[in-house]
């Protein structure tokens, strides 16, 4: 495994009073999450906005301190790295952001932006900028352009070139196509897949759009209110979704033949998540036990956290 995450928690304290010194609660953005990614594969992480998936990505990248849990990267525990070792990690792991515009400095040319990453990491970069531009499908004279002269798709290609500059092994792509026009989304996804093949890259691909994830992911993890509620290989998840939340998400995707499952209510606050199954306030299949006992995730290749599939039940109520 290239990445192994075990029992990861990321809580933010809620404070009040003079200098915000009194803790009055916490936001459980990521709450006891475990998953792994094999070298060269893509794990798609999906869920509605606010479910904690971006926080999870930033915590794995070590841009955020974790509250507890363990993150292993290629057999090395990176849960408590100091600043010096985080520099090493930046060469191994890079991030592609949702908004390509805000991730580029408007005062820097494209060449300087890409070159900056090379300088920070002490990488010889004589012809590297033009090489990277070519790899992301842009002519080398783009090195002299400024971000305001580029389209959204071109900016995201620059974001990808910057991420590739240090030759990382793992890329965390946080909604990398959601700010782009539909016609450009497919081009960027195909570019990411081509680069993966060429460089043997591993992706944690975060998205709220399931059709995008279906296009690129080998395996999928579905997140709801800080928890993974279902994970498995992509084909299984899309052809045989088990968790009512996954089914509801899939049934909302045009073109996918999933039985309609309508959600009611709003996503509860992560400050005070519901007892028992966190999804019970919106679940059309809710049972008495769901309000009292939190379902654990099953220990299968296609894993699900739902009482319909634990304790010997088989989910027949869902069919
Ligand atoms: Fe619905 Fe209960 Fe399953 Fe939660 S545990 S998803 S409330 S059936």
Short mmCIF file of C-alpha atoms and ligand atoms in Angstrom, two decimals:
data_model
loop_
_atom_site.label_atom_id
_atom_site.label_comp_id
_atom_site.label_asym_id
_atom_site.label_seq_id
_atom_site.Cartn_x
_atom_site.Cartn_y
_atom_site.Cartn_z
CA UNK A 1 0.00 0.00 0.00
CA UNK A 2 1.24 3.49 -0.75
CA UNK A 3 -1.14 5.20 1.70
CA UNK A 4 -2.71 3.66 4.80
CA UNK A 5 -4.98 5.80 6.97
CA UNK A 6 -6.23 4.34 10.24
CA UNK A 7 -8.74 5.83 12.70
CA UNK A 8 -8.10 9.37 11.47
CA UNK A 9 -9.87 12.15 13.39
CA UNK A 10 -9.77 15.87 12.74
CA UNK A 11 -11.74 17.96 15.23
CA UNK A 12 -11.77 21.76 15.35
CA UNK A 13 -12.37 23.36 18.77
CA UNK A 14 -15.30 25.78 19.07
CA UNK A 15 -14.38 28.61 21.41
CA UNK A 16 -16.02 31.62 23.03
CA UNK A 17 -15.23 34.44 25.45
CA UNK A 18 -12.11 36.60 26.00
CA UNK A 19 -9.52 35.77 23.31
CA UNK A 20 -11.69 32.78 22.42
CA UNK A 21 -10.17 30.96 25.38
CA UNK A 22 -13.24 29.00 26.50
CA UNK A 23 -13.88 25.78 24.60
CA UNK A 24 -17.59 25.17 24.15
CA UNK A 25 -17.53 22.23 21.78
CA UNK A 26 -15.89 20.87 18.68
CA UNK A 27 -16.58 20.35 15.01
CA UNK A 28 -16.00 16.71 14.13
CA UNK A 29 -15.00 17.26 10.51
CA UNK A 30 -13.32 13.86 10.12
CA UNK A 31 -14.32 11.23 12.62
CA UNK A 32 -12.53 7.91 12.78
CA UNK A 33 -11.82 7.22 9.13
CA UNK A 34 -9.75 4.34 7.75
CA UNK A 35 -8.85 3.62 4.13
CA UNK A 36 -5.87 2.79 1.99
CA UNK A 37 -4.66 3.38 -1.58
CA UNK A 38 -2.45 1.05 -3.57
CA UNK A 39 0.38 2.46 -5.66
CA UNK A 40 -0.85 3.47 -9.12
CA UNK A 41 -4.59 3.41 -8.33
CA UNK A 42 -7.20 6.13 -7.93
CA UNK A 43 -9.46 6.29 -4.91
CA UNK A 44 -12.48 8.53 -5.50
CA UNK A 45 -13.76 10.20 -2.33
CA UNK A 46 -17.33 11.41 -2.73
CA UNK A 47 -19.98 13.11 -0.64
CA UNK A 48 -22.00 16.31 -0.40
CA UNK A 49 -20.18 19.55 0.30
CA UNK A 50 -19.43 19.98 4.00
CA UNK A 51 -19.08 16.23 4.64
CA UNK A 52 -15.38 16.60 5.53
CA UNK A 53 -13.76 15.26 2.37
CA UNK A 54 -11.56 18.33 1.72
CA UNK A 55 -10.50 18.40 5.39
CA UNK A 56 -9.59 14.74 5.06
CA UNK A 57 -7.47 15.52 1.97
CA UNK A 58 -5.66 18.41 3.67
CA UNK A 59 -5.05 16.35 6.80
CA UNK A 60 -3.58 13.45 4.81
CA UNK A 61 -1.39 15.99 3.00
CA UNK A 62 -0.33 17.22 6.48
CA UNK A 63 -1.49 20.76 5.80
CA UNK A 64 -3.63 20.27 8.92
CA UNK A 65 -2.66 18.67 12.23
CA UNK A 66 -4.57 15.51 12.93
CA UNK A 67 -6.48 15.13 16.21
CA UNK A 68 -5.69 11.41 16.38
CA UNK A 69 -5.14 8.38 14.18
CA UNK A 70 -2.32 7.24 11.97
CA UNK A 71 -1.22 8.02 8.41
CA UNK A 72 1.39 5.74 6.83
CA UNK A 73 2.96 6.73 3.51
CA UNK A 74 4.96 3.96 1.82
CA UNK A 75 5.48 2.31 5.20
CA UNK A 76 6.57 5.55 6.96
CA UNK A 77 4.46 7.02 9.75
CA UNK A 78 3.79 10.63 8.70
CA UNK A 79 1.27 11.38 11.48
CA UNK A 80 3.67 13.58 13.45
CA UNK A 81 6.26 14.94 11.00
CA UNK A 82 8.32 18.00 11.93
CA UNK A 83 8.73 20.91 9.46
CA UNK A 84 11.96 19.55 7.95
CA UNK A 85 10.39 16.21 7.14
CA UNK A 86 7.26 17.88 5.79
CA UNK A 87 9.48 19.29 3.03
CA UNK A 88 10.39 15.73 2.14
CA UNK A 89 6.69 14.86 2.13
CA UNK A 90 5.90 17.73 -0.27
CA UNK A 91 8.11 16.01 -2.85
CA UNK A 92 6.20 12.77 -2.41
CA UNK A 93 2.68 14.23 -2.22
CA UNK A 94 1.21 17.18 -4.06
CA UNK A 95 -2.23 18.73 -4.20
CA UNK A 96 -4.35 20.03 -7.07
CA UNK A 97 -6.97 22.53 -5.95
CA UNK A 98 -10.53 23.21 -7.03
CA UNK A 99 -10.02 26.83 -8.03
CA UNK A 100 -7.04 26.98 -10.39
CA UNK A 101 -7.14 30.80 -10.35
CA UNK A 102 -6.65 31.24 -6.61
CA UNK A 103 -3.80 28.72 -6.57
CA UNK A 104 -1.76 30.88 -9.00
CA UNK A 105 -0.07 34.15 -8.08
CA UNK A 106 -1.47 36.82 -10.48
CA UNK A 107 1.90 38.69 -10.43
CA UNK A 108 3.93 35.68 -11.58
CA UNK A 109 4.27 34.33 -15.09
CA UNK A 110 3.34 30.71 -15.66
CA UNK A 111 7.04 29.84 -16.03
CA UNK A 112 7.89 31.46 -12.68
CA UNK A 113 4.96 29.75 -11.00
CA UNK A 114 6.07 26.32 -12.15
CA UNK A 115 9.75 27.16 -11.57
CA UNK A 116 9.01 28.25 -7.98
CA UNK A 117 8.17 24.68 -7.00
CA UNK A 118 11.44 23.49 -8.56
CA UNK A 119 13.49 26.11 -6.67
CA UNK A 120 11.81 25.37 -3.30
CA UNK A 121 12.69 21.70 -3.64
CA UNK A 122 16.15 22.25 -5.14
CA UNK A 123 15.32 20.49 -8.41
CA UNK A 124 17.40 21.18 -11.52
CA UNK A 125 14.95 22.93 -13.84
CA UNK A 126 16.71 24.11 -17.01
CA UNK A 127 14.27 22.61 -19.49
CA UNK A 128 11.81 21.31 -16.94
CA UNK A 129 9.27 24.13 -17.30
CA UNK A 130 8.82 23.62 -21.07
CA UNK A 131 8.82 19.86 -20.56
CA UNK A 132 6.03 20.16 -17.97
CA UNK A 133 4.00 22.51 -20.15
CA UNK A 134 4.25 20.02 -22.98
CA UNK A 135 3.16 17.19 -20.66
CA UNK A 136 -0.01 19.07 -19.74
CA UNK A 137 -0.76 19.87 -23.39
CA UNK A 138 0.33 23.53 -23.54
CA UNK A 139 2.89 25.17 -25.86
CA UNK A 140 6.16 26.23 -24.22
CA UNK A 141 5.52 29.97 -24.88
CA UNK A 142 2.78 29.79 -22.23
CA UNK A 143 5.66 30.16 -19.77
CA UNK A 144 5.59 33.93 -20.48
CA UNK A 145 1.87 34.39 -19.88
CA UNK A 146 0.15 35.62 -16.73
CA UNK A 147 -2.83 33.83 -15.10
CA UNK A 148 -5.36 36.47 -16.29
CA UNK A 149 -4.43 35.58 -19.91
CA UNK A 150 -5.50 31.95 -19.44
CA UNK A 151 -8.85 30.14 -19.59
CA UNK A 152 -10.07 28.06 -16.61
CA UNK A 153 -8.95 24.81 -18.26
CA UNK A 154 -5.51 26.24 -19.07
CA UNK A 155 -5.10 27.43 -15.46
CA UNK A 156 -5.95 23.98 -14.19
CA UNK A 157 -3.37 22.50 -16.59
CA UNK A 158 -0.81 24.85 -15.01
CA UNK A 159 -1.95 23.71 -11.56
CA UNK A 160 -1.32 20.12 -12.66
CA UNK A 161 2.11 21.05 -14.10
CA UNK A 162 3.04 22.69 -10.77
CA UNK A 163 1.98 19.58 -8.88
CA UNK A 164 4.00 17.37 -11.25
CA UNK A 165 7.11 19.58 -11.05
CA UNK A 166 8.57 17.75 -8.03
CA UNK A 167 7.75 14.29 -9.42
CA UNK A 168 5.35 13.27 -6.62
CA UNK A 169 4.05 9.75 -6.16
CA UNK A 170 0.66 10.68 -4.66
CA UNK A 171 -1.57 13.52 -5.85
CA UNK A 172 -4.54 14.68 -3.81
CA UNK A 173 -6.91 16.31 -6.29
CA UNK A 174 -9.59 18.31 -4.47
CA UNK A 175 -12.54 18.86 -6.83
CA UNK A 176 -10.09 19.56 -9.69
CA UNK A 177 -12.76 19.86 -12.39
CA UNK A 178 -15.80 21.21 -10.58
CA UNK A 179 -15.00 24.86 -11.43
CA UNK A 180 -14.62 24.06 -15.15
CA UNK A 181 -17.08 23.94 -18.05
CA UNK A 182 -18.43 20.46 -18.80
CA UNK A 183 -16.58 20.35 -22.14
CA UNK A 184 -13.25 21.07 -20.42
CA UNK A 185 -13.85 18.65 -17.53
CA UNK A 186 -13.43 15.57 -19.75
CA UNK A 187 -10.17 16.92 -21.20
CA UNK A 188 -8.69 17.48 -17.72
CA UNK A 189 -9.84 14.05 -16.51
CA UNK A 190 -8.28 12.40 -19.57
CA UNK A 191 -5.07 14.36 -19.00
CA UNK A 192 -4.94 13.16 -15.37
CA UNK A 193 -5.45 9.56 -16.49
CA UNK A 194 -2.75 9.84 -19.18
CA UNK A 195 -0.28 11.30 -16.66
CA UNK A 196 -1.14 8.54 -14.21
CA UNK A 197 -0.25 5.93 -16.82
CA UNK A 198 2.95 7.70 -17.83
CA UNK A 199 4.29 8.39 -14.33
CA UNK A 200 2.61 5.61 -12.32
CA UNK A 201 0.87 8.24 -10.17
CA UNK A 202 -1.50 7.45 -7.34
CA UNK A 203 -4.55 9.69 -6.86
CA UNK A 204 -6.88 10.54 -4.03
CA UNK A 205 -9.59 12.17 -6.14
CA UNK A 206 -12.11 14.23 -4.16
CA UNK A 207 -15.41 15.15 -5.81
CA UNK A 208 -19.09 15.66 -5.14
CA UNK A 209 -19.98 14.63 -8.69
CA UNK A 210 -20.33 10.85 -8.96
CA UNK A 211 -20.23 10.73 -12.75
CA UNK A 212 -16.79 12.40 -12.64
CA UNK A 213 -15.59 9.84 -10.09
CA UNK A 214 -16.99 6.96 -12.13
CA UNK A 215 -14.86 8.12 -15.05
CA UNK A 216 -11.56 8.11 -13.18
CA UNK A 217 -11.68 6.01 -9.97
CA UNK A 218 -10.64 2.38 -9.49
CA UNK A 219 -12.18 2.37 -6.03
CA UNK A 220 -14.68 4.68 -4.34
CA UNK A 221 -15.22 5.78 -0.72
CA UNK A 222 -18.49 7.54 0.13
CA UNK A 223 -18.39 10.03 3.00
CA UNK A 224 -21.26 11.39 5.08
CA UNK A 225 -20.85 13.81 7.98
CA UNK A 226 -17.23 12.96 8.76
CA UNK A 227 -17.51 9.18 8.27
CA UNK A 228 -16.94 6.75 5.41
CA UNK A 229 -20.24 4.93 4.99
CA UNK A 230 -19.35 2.71 2.04
CA UNK A 231 -16.24 1.81 0.06
CA UNK A 232 -15.35 -0.70 -2.59
CA UNK A 233 -14.26 -1.05 -6.15
CA UNK A 234 -15.81 1.44 -8.51
CA UNK A 235 -17.73 -1.06 -10.62
CA UNK A 236 -19.30 -2.64 -7.50
CA UNK A 237 -20.28 0.69 -5.97
CA UNK A 238 -21.91 1.92 -9.16
CA UNK A 239 -23.65 -1.35 -10.09
CA UNK A 240 -24.58 -2.54 -6.59
CA UNK A 241 -24.61 0.35 -4.10
CA UNK A 242 -25.54 -0.85 -0.61
CA UNK A 243 -25.76 2.13 1.72
CA UNK A 244 -29.01 4.13 1.40
CA UNK A 245 -26.94 7.34 1.15
CA UNK A 246 -24.88 5.99 -1.76
CA UNK A 247 -28.11 4.88 -3.43
CA UNK A 248 -29.62 8.31 -2.98
CA UNK A 249 -26.52 10.00 -4.43
CA UNK A 250 -26.47 7.64 -7.41
CA UNK A 251 -30.17 8.00 -8.09
CA UNK A 252 -29.66 11.75 -8.45
CA UNK A 253 -27.11 11.30 -11.26
CA UNK A 254 -28.70 11.67 -14.70
CA UNK A 255 -28.02 8.69 -16.95
CA UNK A 256 -27.31 6.18 -14.17
CA UNK A 257 -29.88 3.44 -13.82
CA UNK A 258 -30.24 3.51 -10.03
CA UNK A 259 -33.55 2.96 -8.21
CA UNK A 260 -34.81 6.34 -7.01
CA UNK A 261 -34.21 6.92 -3.31
CA UNK A 262 -35.21 10.37 -2.13
CA UNK A 263 -33.52 12.05 0.80
CA UNK A 264 -35.43 14.24 3.21
CA UNK A 265 -34.14 17.01 5.46
CA UNK A 266 -30.85 18.84 5.62
CA UNK A 267 -27.36 17.55 6.44
CA UNK A 268 -27.08 17.84 10.27
CA UNK A 269 -24.34 19.95 11.83
CA UNK A 270 -21.00 18.24 12.48
CA UNK A 271 -20.91 20.15 15.82
CA UNK A 272 -23.70 18.00 17.11
CA UNK A 273 -24.07 14.94 14.85
CA UNK A 274 -27.08 12.65 15.46
CA UNK A 275 -26.68 9.69 17.83
CA UNK A 276 -26.61 6.22 16.37
CA UNK A 277 -26.28 6.22 12.59
CA UNK A 278 -25.47 9.79 11.53
CA UNK A 279 -27.62 9.34 8.46
CA UNK A 280 -30.78 8.29 10.36
CA UNK A 281 -32.37 11.78 10.29
CA UNK A 282 -32.56 11.55 6.47
CA UNK A 283 -32.69 7.83 5.82
CA UNK A 284 -35.88 6.44 4.25
CA UNK A 285 -34.93 2.95 5.54
CA UNK A 286 -34.39 3.97 9.17
CA UNK A 287 -35.11 1.38 11.91
CA UNK A 288 -35.34 1.78 15.68
CA UNK A 289 -31.79 0.54 16.21
CA UNK A 290 -30.45 3.23 13.84
CA UNK A 291 -31.33 6.01 16.33
CA UNK A 292 -29.46 4.36 19.18
CA UNK A 293 -26.50 2.39 17.87
CA UNK A 294 -23.85 3.54 15.45
CA UNK A 295 -23.26 0.89 12.78
CA UNK A 296 -19.65 -0.22 12.36
CA UNK A 297 -18.25 -0.62 8.86
CA UNK A 298 -18.14 -4.23 7.61
CA UNK A 299 -14.78 -5.89 7.06
CA UNK A 300 -15.27 -6.72 3.39
CA UNK A 301 -13.71 -5.58 0.12
CA UNK A 302 -17.08 -3.89 -0.51
CA UNK A 303 -17.58 -2.39 2.95
CA UNK A 304 -20.70 -0.66 4.28
CA UNK A 305 -21.68 0.97 7.58
CA UNK A 306 -25.42 0.30 7.85
CA UNK A 307 -27.54 -1.87 10.18
CA UNK A 308 -29.27 -3.34 7.13
CA UNK A 309 -26.04 -5.17 6.35
CA UNK A 310 -24.67 -6.00 9.79
CA UNK A 311 -25.67 -8.47 12.50
CA UNK A 312 -26.57 -11.10 9.93
CA UNK A 313 -28.94 -8.85 8.01
CA UNK A 314 -28.56 -8.79 4.26
CA UNK A 315 -30.13 -5.55 3.21
CA UNK A 316 -33.14 -7.26 1.60
CA UNK A 317 -35.31 -4.35 2.81
CA UNK A 318 -33.44 -2.18 0.40
CA UNK A 319 -34.02 -4.23 -2.74
FE1 LIG B 1 -30.39 4.03 7.27
FE2 LIG B 1 -30.22 2.70 9.54
FE3 LIG B 1 -28.64 2.06 7.53
FE4 LIG B 1 -28.29 4.34 8.86
S1 LIG B 1 -28.05 2.28 9.68
S2 LIG B 1 -28.24 4.06 6.67
S3 LIG B 1 -30.38 4.92 9.30
S4 LIG B 1 -30.87 1.87 7.59
#
